[in-house]
Each structure stands twice: as C-alpha cells, then as structure tokens.
Short mmCIF file of C-alpha atoms in Angstrom, two decimals:
data_model
loop_
_atom_site.label_atom_id
_atom_site.label_comp_id
_atom_site.label_asym_id
_atom_site.label_seq_id
_atom_site.Cartn_x
_atom_site.Cartn_y
_atom_site.Cartn_z
CA MET A 1 -51.03 36.08 96.35
CA ALA A 2 -50.09 32.42 96.84
CA ALA A 3 -46.76 31.27 95.41
CA VAL A 4 -47.05 29.85 91.91
CA ASN A 5 -44.99 26.89 90.70
CA LEU A 6 -42.52 27.45 87.82
CA CYS A 7 -43.63 24.14 86.29
CA ASP A 8 -47.28 25.32 86.19
CA ILE A 9 -46.32 28.70 84.68
CA MET A 10 -44.36 27.02 81.91
CA LYS A 11 -47.04 24.39 81.23
CA GLU A 12 -49.70 27.10 80.96
CA TYR A 13 -47.52 29.23 78.65
CA LYS A 14 -46.72 26.20 76.47
CA ALA A 15 -50.40 25.23 76.20
CA ARG A 16 -51.56 28.80 75.52
CA TYR A 17 -49.37 29.17 72.45
CA GLN A 18 -49.32 25.47 71.51
CA TYR A 19 -45.54 25.46 71.72
CA THR A 20 -43.22 22.48 71.67
CA ASN A 21 -40.45 22.21 74.23
CA LYS A 22 -38.04 23.36 71.51
CA ASP A 23 -40.23 26.43 70.88
CA LEU A 24 -40.10 27.28 74.60
CA ALA A 25 -36.32 26.89 74.58
CA ASN A 26 -36.09 29.35 71.67
CA VAL A 27 -38.47 31.86 73.25
CA PHE A 28 -36.69 31.89 76.62
CA GLN A 29 -33.19 31.37 75.15
CA VAL A 30 -32.37 28.29 77.20
CA SER A 31 -31.59 24.68 76.32
CA VAL A 32 -34.31 22.12 75.59
CA ASN A 33 -32.96 20.15 78.55
CA THR A 34 -33.64 23.14 80.82
CA VAL A 35 -37.20 23.39 79.50
CA ASN A 36 -37.71 19.66 80.08
CA ARG A 37 -36.53 20.06 83.67
CA TRP A 38 -38.87 23.07 84.19
CA LEU A 39 -41.82 21.06 82.92
CA ARG A 40 -40.97 18.05 85.14
CA GLY A 41 -40.72 20.31 88.20
CA GLU A 42 -37.04 19.60 88.72
CA ILE A 43 -36.08 23.29 88.58
CA LEU A 44 -38.06 25.42 91.01
CA SER A 45 -36.66 28.88 90.28
CA VAL A 46 -34.65 30.88 87.76
CA GLN A 47 -31.78 33.30 88.20
CA GLY A 48 -30.13 36.38 86.66
CA ASP A 49 -30.52 36.98 82.93
CA THR A 50 -32.92 34.03 82.54
CA ALA A 51 -35.25 35.48 85.18
CA ASP A 52 -35.06 38.89 83.47
CA LYS A 53 -35.85 37.43 80.02
CA ILE A 54 -38.78 35.40 81.35
CA SER A 55 -40.15 38.44 83.20
CA VAL A 56 -40.06 40.58 80.05
CA ILE A 57 -41.79 37.91 77.96
CA LEU A 58 -44.48 37.09 80.55
CA GLY A 59 -45.03 40.74 81.49
CA TYR A 60 -44.52 40.34 85.23
CA ASP A 61 -41.71 39.75 87.73
CA ILE A 62 -41.31 35.96 87.64
CA LEU A 63 -39.29 35.83 90.87
CA ALA A 64 -41.90 37.80 92.80
CA VAL A 65 -44.67 35.51 91.55
CA LEU A 66 -42.65 32.38 92.39
CA HIS A 67 -42.21 33.70 95.94
CA GLY A 68 -45.89 34.59 96.38
CA GLN A 69 -45.32 38.32 96.46
CA VAL A 70 -48.14 40.54 95.31
CA VAL A 71 -47.49 41.92 91.83
CA ASP A 72 -49.71 43.83 89.47
CA LEU A 73 -50.54 41.59 86.54
CA LYS A 74 -51.86 43.63 83.65
CA LYS A 75 -53.65 43.09 80.36
CA PRO A 76 -54.15 45.77 77.69
CA ILE A 77 -57.44 47.57 77.16
CA ILE A 78 -58.19 48.23 73.50
CA GLY A 79 -60.93 49.93 71.53
CA MET A 80 -63.22 48.27 68.99
CA LYS A 81 -62.54 50.39 65.95
CA ARG A 82 -59.94 48.22 64.23
CA ALA A 83 -59.78 44.52 63.50
CA GLY A 84 -57.02 42.15 64.43
CA TYR A 85 -55.07 42.07 67.69
CA ASP A 86 -51.95 43.78 66.33
CA LEU A 87 -53.96 46.65 64.87
CA PHE A 88 -55.86 47.04 68.15
CA ILE A 89 -52.62 47.37 70.08
CA MET A 90 -51.01 49.77 67.65
CA GLN A 91 -53.99 52.02 67.04
CA ASP A 92 -56.56 51.61 69.82
CA TYR A 93 -54.53 50.98 72.99
CA LEU A 94 -56.33 52.64 75.91
CA GLY A 95 -54.22 51.52 78.87
CA ASP A 96 -54.00 48.48 81.12
CA ALA A 97 -56.26 46.72 83.60
CA ILE A 98 -55.02 44.81 86.63
CA VAL A 99 -56.05 41.15 86.68
CA SER A 100 -55.68 38.19 89.02
CA TYR A 101 -53.22 35.43 88.16
CA ASP A 102 -56.05 33.13 87.03
CA GLU A 103 -57.48 35.88 84.82
CA TYR A 104 -53.99 36.63 83.51
CA LYS A 105 -53.41 33.08 82.34
CA ASN A 106 -56.92 32.55 80.92
CA GLY A 107 -57.37 35.68 78.81
CA ASP A 108 -55.48 38.00 76.50
CA TYR A 109 -56.93 41.53 76.47
CA PHE A 110 -59.87 43.74 77.41
CA ILE A 111 -62.07 45.56 74.93
CA LYS A 112 -63.79 48.79 75.93
CA VAL A 113 -67.27 48.51 74.46
CA ASP A 114 -68.56 51.53 72.55
CA ASN A 115 -72.21 50.51 72.02
CA ASP A 116 -75.22 48.69 73.49
CA ASP A 117 -75.31 45.86 70.91
CA MET A 118 -75.06 43.20 73.65
CA LYS A 119 -77.03 44.98 76.39
CA GLU A 120 -79.43 42.07 76.95
CA ALA A 121 -76.36 39.96 77.83
CA GLY A 122 -75.32 42.61 80.40
CA ILE A 123 -72.69 44.25 78.18
CA VAL A 124 -73.37 47.96 77.77
CA GLU A 125 -71.51 50.99 76.46
CA ASN A 126 -68.26 51.54 78.40
CA SER A 127 -68.20 47.97 79.75
CA LEU A 128 -64.87 46.19 79.69
CA VAL A 129 -65.02 42.66 78.27
CA TYR A 130 -62.16 40.25 78.88
CA VAL A 131 -61.27 38.27 75.78
CA LYS A 132 -59.37 35.08 75.03
CA LYS A 133 -57.95 34.78 71.51
CA VAL A 134 -59.68 31.88 69.73
CA SER A 135 -60.72 31.09 66.17
CA SER A 136 -63.87 29.09 66.94
CA ILE A 137 -66.70 29.54 69.42
CA GLY A 138 -69.59 27.66 70.99
CA PRO A 139 -73.22 28.57 70.26
CA ASP A 140 -73.91 30.27 73.61
CA GLU A 141 -70.60 32.11 73.85
CA ILE A 142 -70.12 35.74 72.86
CA ALA A 143 -67.57 36.12 70.08
CA VAL A 144 -65.33 38.93 68.99
CA VAL A 145 -65.92 38.78 65.25
CA VAL A 146 -64.18 40.66 62.47
CA ALA A 147 -66.24 41.51 59.41
CA ASP A 148 -64.79 43.74 56.68
CA ASP A 149 -62.12 45.04 59.09
CA ILE A 150 -64.60 46.04 61.81
CA ALA A 151 -64.80 44.23 65.15
CA TYR A 152 -68.17 43.25 66.65
CA LEU A 153 -69.34 41.47 69.78
CA ARG A 154 -71.92 38.93 68.62
CA TYR A 155 -73.31 35.46 68.99
CA TYR A 156 -71.86 33.53 66.05
CA LYS A 157 -73.75 30.71 64.35
CA LYS A 158 -72.92 28.74 61.21
CA GLU A 159 -75.89 27.45 59.27
CA SER A 160 -76.04 25.64 55.95
CA GLY A 161 -74.41 28.10 53.54
CA TYR A 162 -74.64 31.05 55.96
CA ILE A 163 -73.04 32.72 58.94
CA VAL A 164 -75.35 34.58 61.31
CA LEU A 165 -74.08 37.21 63.74
CA SER A 166 -76.67 38.08 66.37
CA ALA A 167 -76.66 40.96 68.82
CA ALA A 168 -78.17 40.68 72.29
CA ASN A 169 -80.36 43.68 71.59
CA SER A 170 -83.83 43.23 70.14
CA ASP A 171 -83.50 46.55 68.26
CA ILE A 172 -80.61 45.25 66.14
CA ASP A 173 -81.14 42.92 63.21
CA ASP A 174 -79.02 39.83 62.65
CA MET A 175 -76.08 40.19 60.29
CA ILE A 176 -76.41 37.37 57.74
CA TYR A 177 -73.56 36.43 55.41
CA THR A 178 -73.53 33.85 52.67
CA ASN A 179 -70.34 31.81 52.75
CA ALA A 180 -69.14 33.65 49.63
CA ARG A 181 -69.79 37.09 51.15
CA ALA A 182 -68.21 36.01 54.47
CA LYS A 183 -65.08 35.00 52.60
CA LYS A 184 -65.00 38.25 50.60
CA GLU A 185 -65.45 40.38 53.74
CA HIS A 186 -63.05 38.24 55.80
CA VAL A 187 -65.59 37.33 58.49
CA ALA A 188 -63.72 35.52 61.26
CA VAL A 189 -63.89 34.84 64.98
CA ILE A 190 -60.83 36.29 66.70
CA GLY A 191 -61.83 35.87 70.35
CA LYS A 192 -64.44 34.93 72.91
CA VAL A 193 -65.70 36.97 75.85
CA LEU A 194 -64.79 35.43 79.21
CA PHE A 195 -66.53 38.03 81.37
CA SER A 196 -67.53 41.67 81.40
CA LYS A 197 -67.47 44.37 84.01
CA ASN A 198 -69.06 47.77 84.04
CA VAL A 199 -66.82 50.79 84.47
CA TYR A 200 -68.30 53.94 86.00
#
C-alpha cells in the first residue's frame, strides 16, 4: 500500500460528512488551528493520544497508513431485512469485508443480497453490494431504497406525482407510489450501489 497523505485523509473525511473545520476539531478533539494546518499540509503526521483517537474514529491505524504499511481496512456487511443504517448495524450485522483504501473512502457498507430482484444487472442472491450513503440518485444508478421500513435494491425514478421503483428482473413488477403514499410509507433513497461482487 502506498503511503497516504494526512492532508488527503482529512480532506476526504471532511467532504464525506460535510464537516466544517470546527466540526473536525470537535470530532478529533484538537484545536481548529491544528485542523487548519492538517488541511494545508503543514502537519504530516500525528502522535500519541491524537493518533489513537483518529485511528478509533477512522477505523484503521492512521500511523500505519501514513507510513504506507499494509493494513486491513474493513467495512461492515449487513443484511437487507431492516431499514436505516443504524438498524442494519444493530440488528443485521453479518461481519466485515476487507476493502482497498480507495474503496474505503468512497463507500460506507456492504449489503448481502437475499434475492434475485436485480439479477439482470448482475446482482444475484448472496452477492455483496458496496453502498455509499446518499439521499438522491441518478436514473441509471441502483439505489438502496426504504419503503415502509423494508430495504430494496431498485432503480428509482420520480415522475409527475409518482415514484417508480424498478427491479432488474423481468418477472418482478414495478413498485409505483403516489407522492402521498410514498410520504405515508416513508419511501426514501438511503444509498447507491457502487459495485457488486459474487460470493461463493
């Protein structure tokens, strides 16, 4: 693994959570001036308690990554039975998957697929799909959608007065919601699929 710059790690973390410099200072329990110096590339490493705090929050050994040492970066694997990220983690946590640094910074969690709803898009039962938490999605992207507290993988399209959730399986009908029904059943995009891989 190539060494990663502290400045880039902090910029990515700040952008991911849309934090201000003050937010970062609060999260990592350092001064705003220290955060400013991290982001300008003036501080190249961290020490002691600060390194330990950052490692716990990021989920990997920050010093090892800064020195280019190989570390296992992990993201959780969750089931599809419950809606909402917190409920997934508490009730449907299935373990962890090792990811590259680029995958680590671009996505948030894996879902283990329990059906063939998206088989024509190459996502079959027992596939792992890597998901980034988002609240909106493009027309050709596969969304993780919550509808009435159930999570689905679907293409998501808004039409005049309607939301259409489409499977990539010709045997499954579209799920069509009026705006009023979508509101009542709390239909919402909670993520987008970055990639999938089959697990045997």
